[in-house]
PDB file of C-alpha atoms in Angstrom:
ATOM      1  CA  MET A 266      34.909   9.690  32.491  1.00  0.00           C
ATOM      2  CA  ASN A 267      34.224   6.762  30.165  1.00  0.00           C
ATOM      3  CA  GLU A 268      36.401   6.143  27.154  1.00  0.00           C
ATOM      4  CA  GLU A 269      34.816   6.147  23.721  1.00  0.00           C
ATOM      5  CA  THR A 270      34.349   2.546  22.614  1.00  0.00           C
ATOM      6  CA  ALA A 271      35.086   1.103  19.189  1.00  0.00           C
ATOM      7  CA  GLU A 272      31.320   0.812  18.721  1.00  0.00           C
ATOM      8  CA  ASP A 273      30.875   4.496  19.583  1.00  0.00           C
ATOM      9  CA  VAL A 274      33.498   5.463  16.998  1.00  0.00           C
ATOM     10  CA  PHE A 275      31.986   3.180  14.346  1.00  0.00           C
ATOM     11  CA  PHE A 276      28.478   4.575  14.700  1.00  0.00           C
ATOM     12  CA  ARG A 277      29.663   8.192  15.016  1.00  0.00           C
ATOM     13  CA  GLU A 278      31.569   7.802  11.747  1.00  0.00           C
ATOM     14  CA  LEU A 279      28.646   6.047  10.053  1.00  0.00           C
ATOM     15  CA  VAL A 280      26.122   8.689  11.122  1.00  0.00           C
ATOM     16  CA  GLY A 281      28.538  11.461  10.175  1.00  0.00           C
ATOM     17  CA  ILE A 282      29.169  10.208   6.654  1.00  0.00           C
ATOM     18  CA  CYS A 283      25.447   9.639   6.088  1.00  0.00           C
ATOM     19  CA  ALA A 284      24.709  13.234   7.089  1.00  0.00           C
ATOM     20  CA  GLU A 285      27.507  14.540   4.865  1.00  0.00           C
ATOM     21  CA  LEU A 286      26.386  12.446   1.898  1.00  0.00           C
ATOM     22  CA  ARG A 287      22.800  13.660   2.227  1.00  0.00           C
ATOM     23  CA  GLN A 288      23.935  17.273   1.729  1.00  0.00           C
ATOM     24  CA  ALA A 289      27.046  16.912  -0.453  1.00  0.00           C
ATOM     25  CA  PHE A 290      25.456  16.627  -3.889  1.00  0.00           C
ATOM     26  CA  PRO A 291      22.826  19.342  -3.349  1.00  0.00           C
ATOM     27  CA  ARG A 292      25.647  21.673  -2.206  1.00  0.00           C
ATOM     28  CA  HIS A 293      27.656  20.642  -5.266  1.00  0.00           C
ATOM     29  CA  VAL A 294      24.848  21.665  -7.625  1.00  0.00           C
ATOM     30  CA  GLY A 295      23.781  24.679  -5.552  1.00  0.00           C
ATOM     31  CA  MET A 296      20.265  23.446  -4.863  1.00  0.00           C
ATOM     32  CA  SER A 297      18.409  22.354  -1.768  1.00  0.00           C
ATOM     33  CA  ARG A 298      18.108  18.615  -1.222  1.00  0.00           C
ATOM     34  CA  HIS A 299      14.324  18.793  -1.557  1.00  0.00           C
ATOM     35  CA  ARG A 300      14.530  20.656  -4.880  1.00  0.00           C
ATOM     36  CA  VAL A 301      16.892  17.989  -6.253  1.00  0.00           C
ATOM     37  CA  GLN A 302      14.713  15.179  -4.928  1.00  0.00           C
ATOM     38  CA  MET A 303      11.493  16.657  -6.310  1.00  0.00           C
ATOM     39  CA  LEU A 304      12.863  17.139  -9.828  1.00  0.00           C
ATOM     40  CA  VAL A 305      14.357  13.647  -9.964  1.00  0.00           C
ATOM     41  CA  ARG A 306      11.252  12.007  -8.448  1.00  0.00           C
ATOM     42  CA  LEU A 307       8.981  13.710 -10.982  1.00  0.00           C
ATOM     43  CA  ARG A 308      11.275  12.653 -13.810  1.00  0.00           C
ATOM     44  CA  ARG A 309      11.218   9.041 -12.670  1.00  0.00           C
ATOM     45  CA  ASN A 310       7.535   8.838 -11.712  1.00  0.00           C
ATOM     46  CA  GLY A 311       5.874  11.259 -14.103  1.00  0.00           C
ATOM     47  CA  GLU A 312       2.815  13.218 -13.065  1.00  0.00           C
ATOM     48  CA  THR A 313       2.470  12.937  -9.287  1.00  0.00           C
ATOM     49  CA  ARG A 314       0.024  14.122  -6.628  1.00  0.00           C
ATOM     50  CA  HIS A 315       1.283  16.733  -4.184  1.00  0.00           C
ATOM     51  CA  SER A 316       0.326  14.380  -1.343  1.00  0.00           C
ATOM     52  CA  ASP A 317       2.580  11.664  -2.788  1.00  0.00           C
ATOM     53  CA  LEU A 318       5.448  14.140  -3.111  1.00  0.00           C
ATOM     54  CA  ARG A 319       4.918  15.170   0.512  1.00  0.00           C
ATOM     55  CA  GLU A 320       5.106  11.560   1.644  1.00  0.00           C
ATOM     56  CA  ARG A 321       8.077  10.570  -0.536  1.00  0.00           C
ATOM     57  CA  LEU A 322      10.142  13.667   0.261  1.00  0.00           C
ATOM     58  CA  GLY A 323       9.249  13.663   3.940  1.00  0.00           C
ATOM     59  CA  ILE A 324       8.209  17.323   4.012  1.00  0.00           C
ATOM     60  CA  ASP A 325       4.991  19.090   4.900  1.00  0.00           C
ATOM     61  CA  GLY A 326       2.321  20.030   2.385  1.00  0.00           C
ATOM     62  CA  ALA A 327       3.091  23.750   2.553  1.00  0.00           C
ATOM     63  CA  SER A 328       6.719  23.061   1.602  1.00  0.00           C
ATOM     64  CA  VAL A 329       5.610  20.922  -1.355  1.00  0.00           C
ATOM     65  CA  THR A 330       3.271  23.678  -2.538  1.00  0.00           C
ATOM     66  CA  ARG A 331       6.018  26.295  -2.176  1.00  0.00           C
ATOM     67  CA  LEU A 332       8.498  24.181  -4.160  1.00  0.00           C
ATOM     68  CA  VAL A 333       5.925  23.402  -6.852  1.00  0.00           C
ATOM     69  CA  LYS A 334       5.093  27.110  -7.208  1.00  0.00           C
ATOM     70  CA  GLU A 335       8.800  28.004  -7.425  1.00  0.00           C
ATOM     71  CA  PHE A 336       9.397  25.389 -10.130  1.00  0.00           C
ATOM     72  CA  GLU A 337       6.268  26.511 -11.954  1.00  0.00           C
ATOM     73  CA  ALA A 338       7.500  30.136 -11.934  1.00  0.00           C
ATOM     74  CA  GLU A 339      10.833  28.908 -13.326  1.00  0.00           C
ATOM     75  CA  GLY A 340       9.050  27.064 -16.129  1.00  0.00           C
ATOM     76  CA  LEU A 341      10.227  23.647 -14.921  1.00  0.00           C
ATOM     77  CA  LEU A 342       6.920  22.262 -13.733  1.00  0.00           C
ATOM     78  CA  GLY A 343       3.216  22.432 -14.426  1.00  0.00           C
ATOM     79  CA  ARG A 344       0.307  21.529 -12.209  1.00  0.00           C
ATOM     80  CA  ARG A 345      -3.368  20.772 -12.582  1.00  0.00           C
ATOM     81  CA  VAL A 346      -6.287  19.424 -10.619  1.00  0.00           C
ATOM     82  CA  ASP A 347      -6.462  15.636 -10.679  1.00  0.00           C
ATOM     83  CA  PRO A 348      -9.346  14.797 -13.055  1.00  0.00           C
ATOM     84  CA  ALA A 349      -9.960  11.546 -11.159  1.00  0.00           C
ATOM     85  CA  ASP A 350     -10.382  13.384  -7.846  1.00  0.00           C
ATOM     86  CA  ASN A 351     -10.509  17.170  -7.804  1.00  0.00           C
ATOM     87  CA  ARG A 352      -9.369  17.256  -4.174  1.00  0.00           C
ATOM     88  CA  TYR A 353      -5.824  16.564  -5.374  1.00  0.00           C
ATOM     89  CA  THR A 354      -3.318  18.571  -7.377  1.00  0.00           C
ATOM     90  CA  LEU A 355      -0.944  16.905  -9.828  1.00  0.00           C
ATOM     91  CA  ALA A 356       2.566  18.127 -10.651  1.00  0.00           C
ATOM     92  CA  VAL A 357       4.437  17.260 -13.837  1.00  0.00           C
ATOM     93  CA  LEU A 358       7.728  18.359 -15.345  1.00  0.00           C
ATOM     94  CA  THR A 359       7.693  20.589 -18.390  1.00  0.00           C
ATOM     95  CA  PRO A 360      10.145  19.729 -21.178  1.00  0.00           C
ATOM     96  CA  ALA A 361      12.580  22.234 -19.618  1.00  0.00           C
ATOM     97  CA  GLY A 362      12.071  20.566 -16.230  1.00  0.00           C
ATOM     98  CA  ASP A 363      12.696  17.152 -17.731  1.00  0.00           C
ATOM     99  CA  ARG A 364      15.963  18.389 -19.254  1.00  0.00           C
ATOM    100  CA  ALA A 365      17.016  19.919 -15.913  1.00  0.00           C
ATOM    101  CA  ALA A 366      16.196  16.696 -14.053  1.00  0.00           C
ATOM    102  CA  ALA A 367      18.033  14.578 -16.636  1.00  0.00           C
ATOM    103  CA  GLU A 368      21.093  16.797 -16.233  1.00  0.00           C
ATOM    104  CA  LEU A 369      20.859  16.417 -12.445  1.00  0.00           C
ATOM    105  CA  GLU A 370      20.794  12.629 -12.822  1.00  0.00           C
ATOM    106  CA  ARG A 371      23.838  12.675 -15.133  1.00  0.00           C
ATOM    107  CA  SER A 372      25.659  15.025 -12.790  1.00  0.00           C
ATOM    108  CA  HIS A 373      24.781  12.856  -9.796  1.00  0.00           C
ATOM    109  CA  GLN A 374      26.139   9.736 -11.489  1.00  0.00           C
ATOM    110  CA  ALA A 375      29.422  11.487 -12.283  1.00  0.00           C
ATOM    111  CA  TYR A 376      29.573  12.859  -8.729  1.00  0.00           C
ATOM    112  CA  GLN A 377      29.112   9.391  -7.241  1.00  0.00           C
ATOM    113  CA  GLU A 378      31.866   8.034  -9.469  1.00  0.00           C
ATOM    114  CA  ARG A 379      34.223  10.765  -8.234  1.00  0.00           C
ATOM    115  CA  LEU A 380      33.334  10.012  -4.600  1.00  0.00           C
ATOM    116  CA  LEU A 381      34.180   6.346  -5.145  1.00  0.00           C
ATOM    117  CA  ALA A 382      37.543   7.106  -6.766  1.00  0.00           C
ATOM    118  CA  GLY A 383      40.211   4.912  -5.192  1.00  0.00           C
ATOM    119  CA  ILE A 384      37.676   2.619  -3.536  1.00  0.00           C
ATOM    120  CA  THR A 385      37.844  -0.808  -5.123  1.00  0.00           C
ATOM    121  CA  ALA A 386      34.789  -2.803  -6.141  1.00  0.00           C
ATOM    122  CA  GLN A 387      35.774  -5.319  -3.460  1.00  0.00           C
ATOM    123  CA  ASP A 388      35.845  -2.586  -0.781  1.00  0.00           C
ATOM    124  CA  GLN A 389      32.449  -1.349  -1.948  1.00  0.00           C
ATOM    125  CA  GLU A 390      31.044  -4.868  -1.664  1.00  0.00           C
ATOM    126  CA  THR A 391      32.502  -5.230   1.830  1.00  0.00           C
ATOM    127  CA  VAL A 392      30.774  -2.020   2.938  1.00  0.00           C
ATOM    128  CA  ARG A 393      27.487  -3.181   1.412  1.00  0.00           C
ATOM    129  CA  ASP A 394      27.843  -6.495   3.276  1.00  0.00           C
ATOM    130  CA  VAL A 395      28.410  -4.665   6.566  1.00  0.00           C
ATOM    131  CA  LEU A 396      25.398  -2.410   5.974  1.00  0.00           C
ATOM    132  CA  ARG A 397      23.190  -5.386   5.122  1.00  0.00           C
ATOM    133  CA  ARG A 398      24.341  -7.126   8.297  1.00  0.00           C
ATOM    134  CA  LEU A 399      23.591  -4.020  10.357  1.00  0.00           C
ATOM    135  CA  ARG A 400      20.107  -3.852   8.846  1.00  0.00           C
ATOM    136  CA  THR A 401      19.531  -7.532   9.676  1.00  0.00           C
ATOM    137  CA  ASN A 402      20.764  -6.975  13.241  1.00  0.00           C
ATOM    138  CA  ILE A 403      18.394  -4.021  13.666  1.00  0.00           C
ATOM    139  CA  THR A 404      15.477  -6.111  12.442  1.00  0.00           C
ATOM    140  CA  ASP A 405      16.486  -8.969  14.745  1.00  0.00           C
ATOM    141  CA  GLN A 406      16.723  -6.628  17.752  1.00  0.00           C
ATOM    142  CA  GLU A 407      13.344  -5.066  17.034  1.00  0.00           C
ATOM    143  CA  SER A 408      11.665  -8.480  16.830  1.00  0.00           C
ATOM    144  CA  ARG A 409      12.861  -9.532  20.299  1.00  0.00           C
TER     145      ARG A 409
END
């Protein structure tokens, strides 16, 4: 049987931490990742078409509609037909939704700061350098 290589360990760890990070904050706030992402995206982008939410969140149209309806029932979101093209539906945060999304953003910032506790700015820069180099290497490999 083959031994696990240093490269195997590196990429297993990298993939593992990415998967953990993707779910950690939503678990922390007791919300699904897509609910968090939708509220924050609407806060940052304002009124948005369902089709754009589908594309940006990487979920199907039925899931977007379900989430929008849930948020609407909770008083966090409103929707209307796009006056420029009635084939599309627009979603927008209500004032309560905007407050909830702003609180999520503040909470996320504090959460990130806690995750980085004990990791120096220099260590953070080193990791960013490694990730940039990996991205460059991927691009280089794909162009061959």
